[in-house]
CSV table of C-alpha atoms in Angstrom, one decimal:
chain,number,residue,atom,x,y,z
A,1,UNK,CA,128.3,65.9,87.1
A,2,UNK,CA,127.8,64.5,90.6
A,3,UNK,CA,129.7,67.0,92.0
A,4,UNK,CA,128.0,70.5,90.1
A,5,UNK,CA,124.4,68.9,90.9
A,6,UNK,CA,125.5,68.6,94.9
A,7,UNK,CA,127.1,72.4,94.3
A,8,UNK,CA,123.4,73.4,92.7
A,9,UNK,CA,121.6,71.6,95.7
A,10,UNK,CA,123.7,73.3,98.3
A,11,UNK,CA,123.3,76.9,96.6
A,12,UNK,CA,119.5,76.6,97.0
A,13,UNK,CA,119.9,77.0,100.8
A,14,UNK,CA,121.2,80.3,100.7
A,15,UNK,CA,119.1,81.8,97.9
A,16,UNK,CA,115.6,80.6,100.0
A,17,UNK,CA,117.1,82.3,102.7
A,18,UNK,CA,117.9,85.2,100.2
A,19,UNK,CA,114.4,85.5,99.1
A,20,UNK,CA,112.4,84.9,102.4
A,21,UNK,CA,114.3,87.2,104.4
A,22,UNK,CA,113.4,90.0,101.5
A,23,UNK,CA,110.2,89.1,101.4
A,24,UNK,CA,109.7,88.8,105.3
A,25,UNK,CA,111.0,92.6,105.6
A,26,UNK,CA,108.7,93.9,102.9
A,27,UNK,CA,105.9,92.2,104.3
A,28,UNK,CA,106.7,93.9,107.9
A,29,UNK,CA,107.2,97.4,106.3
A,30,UNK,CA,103.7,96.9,104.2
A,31,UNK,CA,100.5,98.5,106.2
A,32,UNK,CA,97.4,96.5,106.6
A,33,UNK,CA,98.4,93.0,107.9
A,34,UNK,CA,96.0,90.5,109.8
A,35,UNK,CA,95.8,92.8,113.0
A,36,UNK,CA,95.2,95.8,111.7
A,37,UNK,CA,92.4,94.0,109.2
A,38,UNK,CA,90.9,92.3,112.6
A,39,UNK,CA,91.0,95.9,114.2
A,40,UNK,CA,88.9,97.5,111.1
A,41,UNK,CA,86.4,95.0,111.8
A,42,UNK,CA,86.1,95.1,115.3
A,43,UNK,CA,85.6,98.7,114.9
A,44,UNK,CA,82.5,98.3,113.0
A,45,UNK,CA,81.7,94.9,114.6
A,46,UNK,CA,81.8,92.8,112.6
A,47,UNK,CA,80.6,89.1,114.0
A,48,UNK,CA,82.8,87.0,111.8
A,49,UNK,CA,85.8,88.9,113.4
A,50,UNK,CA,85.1,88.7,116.5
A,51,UNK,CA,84.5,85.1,116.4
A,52,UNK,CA,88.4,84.9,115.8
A,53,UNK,CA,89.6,86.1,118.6
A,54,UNK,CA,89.7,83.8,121.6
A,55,UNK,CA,87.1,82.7,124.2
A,56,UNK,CA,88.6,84.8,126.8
A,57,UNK,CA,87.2,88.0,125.5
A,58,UNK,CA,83.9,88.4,124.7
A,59,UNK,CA,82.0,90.6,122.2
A,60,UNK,CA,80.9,92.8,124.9
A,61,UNK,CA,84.7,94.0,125.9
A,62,UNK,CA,84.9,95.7,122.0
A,63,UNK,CA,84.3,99.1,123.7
A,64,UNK,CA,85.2,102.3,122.8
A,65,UNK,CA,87.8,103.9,125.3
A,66,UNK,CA,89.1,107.4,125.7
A,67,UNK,CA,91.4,108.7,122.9
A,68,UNK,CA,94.6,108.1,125.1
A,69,UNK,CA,95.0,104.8,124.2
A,70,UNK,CA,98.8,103.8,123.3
A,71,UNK,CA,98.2,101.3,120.4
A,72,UNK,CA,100.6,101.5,117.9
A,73,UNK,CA,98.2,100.0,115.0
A,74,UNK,CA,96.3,102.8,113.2
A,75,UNK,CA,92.2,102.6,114.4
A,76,UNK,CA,93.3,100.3,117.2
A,77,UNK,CA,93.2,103.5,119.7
A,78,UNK,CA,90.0,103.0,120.5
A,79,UNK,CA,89.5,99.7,121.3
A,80,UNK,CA,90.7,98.3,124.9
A,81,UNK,CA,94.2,97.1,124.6
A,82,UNK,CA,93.8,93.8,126.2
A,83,UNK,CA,91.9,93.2,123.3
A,84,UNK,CA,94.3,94.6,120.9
A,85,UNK,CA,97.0,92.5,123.0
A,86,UNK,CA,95.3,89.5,122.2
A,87,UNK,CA,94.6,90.1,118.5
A,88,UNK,CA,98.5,90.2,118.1
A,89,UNK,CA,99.2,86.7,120.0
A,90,UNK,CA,96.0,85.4,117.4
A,91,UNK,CA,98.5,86.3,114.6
A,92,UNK,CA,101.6,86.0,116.5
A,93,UNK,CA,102.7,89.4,116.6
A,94,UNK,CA,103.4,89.6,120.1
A,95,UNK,CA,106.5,88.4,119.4
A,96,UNK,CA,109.3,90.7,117.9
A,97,UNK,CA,110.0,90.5,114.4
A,98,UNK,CA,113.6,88.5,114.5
A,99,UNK,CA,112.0,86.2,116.8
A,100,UNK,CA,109.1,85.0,114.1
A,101,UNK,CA,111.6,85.3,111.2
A,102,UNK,CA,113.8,82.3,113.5
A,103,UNK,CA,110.8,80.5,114.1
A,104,UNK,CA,109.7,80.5,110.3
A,105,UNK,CA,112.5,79.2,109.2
A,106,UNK,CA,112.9,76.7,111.9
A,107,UNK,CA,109.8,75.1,110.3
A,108,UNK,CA,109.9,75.6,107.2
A,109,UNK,CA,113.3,73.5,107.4
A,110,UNK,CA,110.4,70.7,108.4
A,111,UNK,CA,107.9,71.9,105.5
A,112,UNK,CA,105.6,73.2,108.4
A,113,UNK,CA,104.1,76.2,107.4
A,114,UNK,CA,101.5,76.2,110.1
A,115,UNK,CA,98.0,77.4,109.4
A,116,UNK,CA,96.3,80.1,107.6
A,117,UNK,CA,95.0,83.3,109.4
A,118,UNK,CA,91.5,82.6,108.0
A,119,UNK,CA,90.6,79.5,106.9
A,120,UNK,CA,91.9,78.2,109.9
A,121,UNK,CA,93.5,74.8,107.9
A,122,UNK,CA,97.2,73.8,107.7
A,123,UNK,CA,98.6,76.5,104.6
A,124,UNK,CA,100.1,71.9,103.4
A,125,UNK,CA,96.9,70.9,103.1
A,126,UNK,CA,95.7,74.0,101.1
A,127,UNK,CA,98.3,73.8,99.0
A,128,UNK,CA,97.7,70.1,98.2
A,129,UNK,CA,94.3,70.6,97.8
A,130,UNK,CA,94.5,73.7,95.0
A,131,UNK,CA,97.9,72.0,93.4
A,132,UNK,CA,95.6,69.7,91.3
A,133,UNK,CA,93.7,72.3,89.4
A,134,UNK,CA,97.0,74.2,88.4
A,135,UNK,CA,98.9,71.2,87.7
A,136,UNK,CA,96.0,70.1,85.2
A,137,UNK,CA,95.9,73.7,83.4
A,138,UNK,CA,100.0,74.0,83.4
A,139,UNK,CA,100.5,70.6,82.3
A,140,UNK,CA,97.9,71.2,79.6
A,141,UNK,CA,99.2,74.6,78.3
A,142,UNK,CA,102.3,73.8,78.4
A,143,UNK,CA,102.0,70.5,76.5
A,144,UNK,CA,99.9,72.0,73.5
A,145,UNK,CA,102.4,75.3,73.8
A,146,UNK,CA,105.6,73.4,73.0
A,147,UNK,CA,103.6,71.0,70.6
A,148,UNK,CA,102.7,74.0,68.8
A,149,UNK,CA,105.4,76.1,69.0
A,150,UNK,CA,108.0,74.2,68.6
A,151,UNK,CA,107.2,72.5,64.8
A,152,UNK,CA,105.9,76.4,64.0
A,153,UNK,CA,109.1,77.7,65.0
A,154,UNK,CA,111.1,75.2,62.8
A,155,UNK,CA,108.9,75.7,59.4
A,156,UNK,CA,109.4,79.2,60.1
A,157,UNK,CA,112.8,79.0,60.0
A,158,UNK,CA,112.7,76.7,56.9
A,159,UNK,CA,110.8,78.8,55.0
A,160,UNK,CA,112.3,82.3,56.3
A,161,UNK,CA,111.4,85.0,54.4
A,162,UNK,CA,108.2,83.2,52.1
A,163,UNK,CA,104.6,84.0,52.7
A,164,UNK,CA,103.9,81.5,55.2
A,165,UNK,CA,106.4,83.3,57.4
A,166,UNK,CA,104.9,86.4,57.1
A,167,UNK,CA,101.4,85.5,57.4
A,168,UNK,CA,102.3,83.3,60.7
A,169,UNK,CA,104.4,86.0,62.2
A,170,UNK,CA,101.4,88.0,61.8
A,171,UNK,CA,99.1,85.4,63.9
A,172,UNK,CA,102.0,85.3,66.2
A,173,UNK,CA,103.1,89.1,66.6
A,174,UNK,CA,99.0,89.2,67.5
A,175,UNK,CA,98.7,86.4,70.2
A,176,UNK,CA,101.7,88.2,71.7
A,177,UNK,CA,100.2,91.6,71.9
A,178,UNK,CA,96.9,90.1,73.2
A,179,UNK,CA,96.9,89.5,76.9
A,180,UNK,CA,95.8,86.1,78.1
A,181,UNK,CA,93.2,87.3,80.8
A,182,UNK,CA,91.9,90.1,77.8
A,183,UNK,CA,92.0,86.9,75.5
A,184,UNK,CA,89.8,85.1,78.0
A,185,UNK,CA,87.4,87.4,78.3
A,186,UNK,CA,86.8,87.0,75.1
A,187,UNK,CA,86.7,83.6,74.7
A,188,UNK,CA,83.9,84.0,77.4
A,189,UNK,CA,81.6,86.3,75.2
A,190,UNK,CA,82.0,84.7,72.2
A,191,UNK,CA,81.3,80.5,73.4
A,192,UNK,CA,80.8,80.7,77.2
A,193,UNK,CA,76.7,82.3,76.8
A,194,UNK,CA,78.3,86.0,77.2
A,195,UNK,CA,77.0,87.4,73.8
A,196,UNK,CA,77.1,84.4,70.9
A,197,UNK,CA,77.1,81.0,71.9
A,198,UNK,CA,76.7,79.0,75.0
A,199,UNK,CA,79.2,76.2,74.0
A,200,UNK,CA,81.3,76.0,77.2
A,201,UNK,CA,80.8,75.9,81.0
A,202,UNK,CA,81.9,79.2,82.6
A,203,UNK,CA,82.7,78.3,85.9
A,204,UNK,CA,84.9,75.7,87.3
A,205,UNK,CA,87.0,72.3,86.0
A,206,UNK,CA,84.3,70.0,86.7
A,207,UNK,CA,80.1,69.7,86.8
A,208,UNK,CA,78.5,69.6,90.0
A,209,UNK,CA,77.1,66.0,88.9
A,210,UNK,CA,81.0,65.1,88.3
A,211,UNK,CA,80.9,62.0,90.7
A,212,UNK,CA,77.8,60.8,89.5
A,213,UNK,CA,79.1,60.3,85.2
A,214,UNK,CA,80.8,57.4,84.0
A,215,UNK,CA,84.5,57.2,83.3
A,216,UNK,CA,83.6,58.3,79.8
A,217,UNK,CA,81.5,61.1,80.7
A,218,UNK,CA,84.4,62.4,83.4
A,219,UNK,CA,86.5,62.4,80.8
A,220,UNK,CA,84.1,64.5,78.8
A,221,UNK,CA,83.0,66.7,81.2
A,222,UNK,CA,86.7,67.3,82.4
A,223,UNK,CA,88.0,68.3,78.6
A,224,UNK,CA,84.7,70.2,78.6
A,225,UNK,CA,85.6,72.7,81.0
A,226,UNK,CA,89.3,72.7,80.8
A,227,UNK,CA,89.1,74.1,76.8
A,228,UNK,CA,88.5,77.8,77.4
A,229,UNK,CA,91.4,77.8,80.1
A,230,UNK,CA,94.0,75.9,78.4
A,231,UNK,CA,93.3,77.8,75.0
A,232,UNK,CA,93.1,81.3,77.1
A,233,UNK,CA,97.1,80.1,78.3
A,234,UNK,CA,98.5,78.9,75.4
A,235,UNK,CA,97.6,82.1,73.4
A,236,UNK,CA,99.8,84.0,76.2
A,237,UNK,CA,102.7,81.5,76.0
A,238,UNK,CA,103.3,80.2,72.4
A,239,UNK,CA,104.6,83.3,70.5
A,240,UNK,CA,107.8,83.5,72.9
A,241,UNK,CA,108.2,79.9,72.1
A,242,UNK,CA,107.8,80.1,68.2
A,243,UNK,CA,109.9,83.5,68.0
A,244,UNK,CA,113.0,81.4,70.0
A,245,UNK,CA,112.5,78.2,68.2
A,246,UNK,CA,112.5,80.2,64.9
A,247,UNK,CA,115.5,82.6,65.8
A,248,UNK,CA,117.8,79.1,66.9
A,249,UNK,CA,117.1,77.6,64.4
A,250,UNK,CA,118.2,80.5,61.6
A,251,UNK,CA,121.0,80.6,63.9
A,252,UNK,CA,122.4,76.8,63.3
A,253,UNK,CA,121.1,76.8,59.9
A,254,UNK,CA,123.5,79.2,58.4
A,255,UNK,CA,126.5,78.0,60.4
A,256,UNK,CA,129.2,76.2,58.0
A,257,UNK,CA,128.7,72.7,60.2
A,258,UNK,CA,125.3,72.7,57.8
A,259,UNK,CA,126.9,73.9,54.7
A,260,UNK,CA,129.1,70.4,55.3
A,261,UNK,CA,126.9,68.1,56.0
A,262,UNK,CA,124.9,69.0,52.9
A,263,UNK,CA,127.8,69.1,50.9
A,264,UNK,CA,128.5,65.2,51.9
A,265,UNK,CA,124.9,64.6,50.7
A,266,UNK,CA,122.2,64.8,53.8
A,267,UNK,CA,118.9,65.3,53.1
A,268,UNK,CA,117.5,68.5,54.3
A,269,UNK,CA,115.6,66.3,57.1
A,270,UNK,CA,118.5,64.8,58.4
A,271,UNK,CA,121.0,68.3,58.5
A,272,UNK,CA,117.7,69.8,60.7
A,273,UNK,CA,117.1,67.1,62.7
A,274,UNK,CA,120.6,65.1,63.1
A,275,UNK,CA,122.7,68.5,64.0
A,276,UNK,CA,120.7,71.6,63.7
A,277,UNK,CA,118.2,69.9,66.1
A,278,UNK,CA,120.2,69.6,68.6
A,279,UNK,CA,122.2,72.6,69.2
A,280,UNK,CA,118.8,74.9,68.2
A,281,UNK,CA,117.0,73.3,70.7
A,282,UNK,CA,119.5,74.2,73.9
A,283,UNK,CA,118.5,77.9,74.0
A,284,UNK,CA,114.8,76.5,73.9
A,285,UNK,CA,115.5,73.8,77.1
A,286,UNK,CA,117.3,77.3,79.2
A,287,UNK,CA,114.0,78.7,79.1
A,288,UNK,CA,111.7,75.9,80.0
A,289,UNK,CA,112.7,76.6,83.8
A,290,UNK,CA,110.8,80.3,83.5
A,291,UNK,CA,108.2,79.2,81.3
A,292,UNK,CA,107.2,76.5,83.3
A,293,UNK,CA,106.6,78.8,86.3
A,294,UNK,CA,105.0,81.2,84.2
A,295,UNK,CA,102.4,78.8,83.1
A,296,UNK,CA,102.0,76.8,86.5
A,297,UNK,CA,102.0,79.7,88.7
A,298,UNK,CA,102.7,83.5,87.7
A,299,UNK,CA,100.5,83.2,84.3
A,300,UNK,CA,97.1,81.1,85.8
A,301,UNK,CA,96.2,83.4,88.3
A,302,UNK,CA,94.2,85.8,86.2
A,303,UNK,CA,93.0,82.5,84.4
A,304,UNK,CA,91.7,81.0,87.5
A,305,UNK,CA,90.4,83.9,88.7
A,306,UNK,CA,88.5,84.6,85.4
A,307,UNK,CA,86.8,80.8,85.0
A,308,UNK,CA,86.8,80.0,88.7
A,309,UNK,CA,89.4,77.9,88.6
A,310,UNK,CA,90.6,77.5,93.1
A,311,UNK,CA,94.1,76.5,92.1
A,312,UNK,CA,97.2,78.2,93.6
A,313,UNK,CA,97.1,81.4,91.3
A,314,UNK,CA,93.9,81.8,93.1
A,315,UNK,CA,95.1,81.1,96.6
A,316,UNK,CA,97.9,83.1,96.4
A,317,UNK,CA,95.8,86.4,95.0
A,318,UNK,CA,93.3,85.7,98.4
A,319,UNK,CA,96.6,85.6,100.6
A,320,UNK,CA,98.5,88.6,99.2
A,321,UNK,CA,94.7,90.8,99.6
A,322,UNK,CA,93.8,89.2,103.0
A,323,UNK,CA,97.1,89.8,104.2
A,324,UNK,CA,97.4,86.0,105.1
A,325,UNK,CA,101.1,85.6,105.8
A,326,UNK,CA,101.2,81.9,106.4
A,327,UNK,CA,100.2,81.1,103.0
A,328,UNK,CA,101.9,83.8,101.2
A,329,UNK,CA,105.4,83.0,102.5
A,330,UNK,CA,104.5,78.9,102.5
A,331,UNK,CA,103.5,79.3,98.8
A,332,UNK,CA,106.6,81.4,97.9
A,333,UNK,CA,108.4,78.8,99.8
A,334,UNK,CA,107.3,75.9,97.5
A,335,UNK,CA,107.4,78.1,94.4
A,336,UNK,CA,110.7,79.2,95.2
A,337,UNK,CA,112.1,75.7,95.7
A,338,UNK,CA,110.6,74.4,92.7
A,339,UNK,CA,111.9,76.9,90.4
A,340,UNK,CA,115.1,76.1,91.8
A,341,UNK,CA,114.9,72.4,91.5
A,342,UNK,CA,113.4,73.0,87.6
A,343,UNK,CA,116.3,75.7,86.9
A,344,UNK,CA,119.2,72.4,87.9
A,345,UNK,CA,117.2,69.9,85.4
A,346,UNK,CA,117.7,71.9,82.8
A,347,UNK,CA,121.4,72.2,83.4
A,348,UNK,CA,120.9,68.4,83.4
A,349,UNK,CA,118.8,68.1,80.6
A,350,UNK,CA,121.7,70.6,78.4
A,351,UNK,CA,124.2,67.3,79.1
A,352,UNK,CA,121.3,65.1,77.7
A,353,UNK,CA,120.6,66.9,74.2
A,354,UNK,CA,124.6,67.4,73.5
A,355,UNK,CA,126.7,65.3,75.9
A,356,UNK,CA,129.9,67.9,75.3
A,357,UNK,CA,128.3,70.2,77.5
A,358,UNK,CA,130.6,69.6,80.8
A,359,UNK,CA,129.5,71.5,83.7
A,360,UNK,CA,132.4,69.6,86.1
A,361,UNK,CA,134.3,72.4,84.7
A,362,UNK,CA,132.4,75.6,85.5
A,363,UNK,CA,133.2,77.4,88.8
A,364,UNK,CA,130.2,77.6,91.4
């Protein structure tokens, strides 16, 4: 096992690589980056813009010059090009292409993923500070998800076919169809004051007063304004769940290992949860990997951006539409890195449920 884990560790090298280097050329080839944005401000001078762009030129050298100007960014010919020039070392685009690709990955080797284009603050520290607020909603969604799923999935399979199956399939087909953001939005109408009641707070994961409770009341308060996110996710991320666990389990349960066991006398509890268990469940622990990035990262975004929630969703939306490539390719980095990492404990975790499982023997 020592041996396919250091395999799986070394193979993550190349795929980063793999995925930043695709990334980095799309990026390149996309119009509207951080120079061009700068440029369509300067052009209607804006303050805030100029403000970025170093000491040495002042707001009085945005002039227009003649239409002759040989800048190759599109509304940069009218502005003077020592300006322009020094809009591109701002962003470091004065350097060619290859040469910032080398640098990139010379520091991300070191986790430094310098600082962002706008907020002027290290893309680390951003990162730390947003990870809590999308840890807390993952950790929750995905807790009640499998805790719901999971024992649904199993009583489904049980009782295949009977009128609790069909009626819970029903719930469940629904919740699928449903979009989460669509479902929050109504969640918001109905108990966040939209239309019915005013049960919920609609902004943010604490009260401006949040310091100020007691330990009780944080606790309160917290729960308070987690509710409507959470229950917004899960709705989005159970019926996957139930559907696999269900399917698994019909799977094992009409295998002839099962016809044995009962024929030497088990109980029905100890057939599903002695060997069915255990086997159903593998097909449930390959997809945990996916579903974990789903909820944590892919599925919050619209979440946090419809209750306000700054997490990473959130950050990375602002990046991709300000064009801020720092963050975008520091938060692929660290998204990319720990899907890998999750994808290699559930090879590990496979060996934990049923032991016979012997990677050792698979070519990688």
């Amino acid at each position: 096992m020592a041996a396919y884990i250091l395999r799986r560790l070394l193979l993550i090298i190349p795929t980063l690589l793999g995925i930043l280097t695709i990334n980095f050329l799309i990026v390149q080839a996309a119009p509207g980056g951080p120079v061009e944005q700068t440029i369509a401000q300067l052009e209607g001078l804006d303050p805030g813009s100029t403000s970025r762009v170093g000491s040495g030129v002042k707001t009085d050298t945005v002039q227009i010059t003649d239409s002759s100007g040989d800048s190759s960014y599109r509304g940069g010919r009218g502005l003077d090009l020592e300006l322009v020039k020094e809009i591109e070392a701002l962003y470091g685009f004065d350097k060619p292409a290859h040469e910032r690709f080398w640098q990139m990955l010379k520091s991300y080797l070191v986790f430094d993923f310098g600082n962002s284009f706008y907020s002027d603050k290290p893309v680390v520290d951003l990162i730390i500070e947003k990870l809590p607020v999308s840890v807390s909603l993952g950790l929750w969604t995905t807790l009640l998800t499998y805790l719901i799923s999971v024992p649904l999935g199993i009583k489904k399979a049980v009782r295949d076919g009977t009128p609790f199956d069909v009626w819970s399939s029903t719930i469940v087909i629904i919740g699928y169809a449903i979009p989460n953001f669509l479902f929050a939005i109504v969640l918001i109408v109905i108990f966040a004051g939209g239309s019915y009641f005013d049960w919920f707070p609609l902004r943010g994961l604490t009260s401006a007063n949040f310091d100020e409770l007691s330990l009780w009341g944080q606790i309160k308060d917290y729960f308070w304004h987690i509710t409507l996110p959470v229950v917004a996710s899960v709705i989005g991320s159970f019926a996957t769940l139930t559907m696999l666990t269900k399917n698994s389990f019909l799977d094992e349960i009409n295998k002839q290992y099962v016809l044995t066991a009962r024929a030497k006398g088990l109980n029905e509890n100890q057939v599903l949860y002695g060997h069915v268990f255990r086997n159903a469940m593998l097909l449930i622990i390959a997809g945990m990997p996916a579903a974990l990035i789903g909820i944590f990262f892919t599925g919050s975004m619209l979440i946090e951006v419809i209750f306000s929630l700054d997490g990473l969703g959130l950050l990375g939306y602002e990046a991709v539409i300000k064009r801020d490539y720092p963050v975008i390719f520091g938060t692929l980095y660290i998204f990319t890195l720990l899907g890998l990492i999750l994808k290699l404990i559930s090879d590990i975790t496979y060996t934990l449920v049923d032991p016979r499982i012997d990677f050792e023997s698979r070519d990688y």
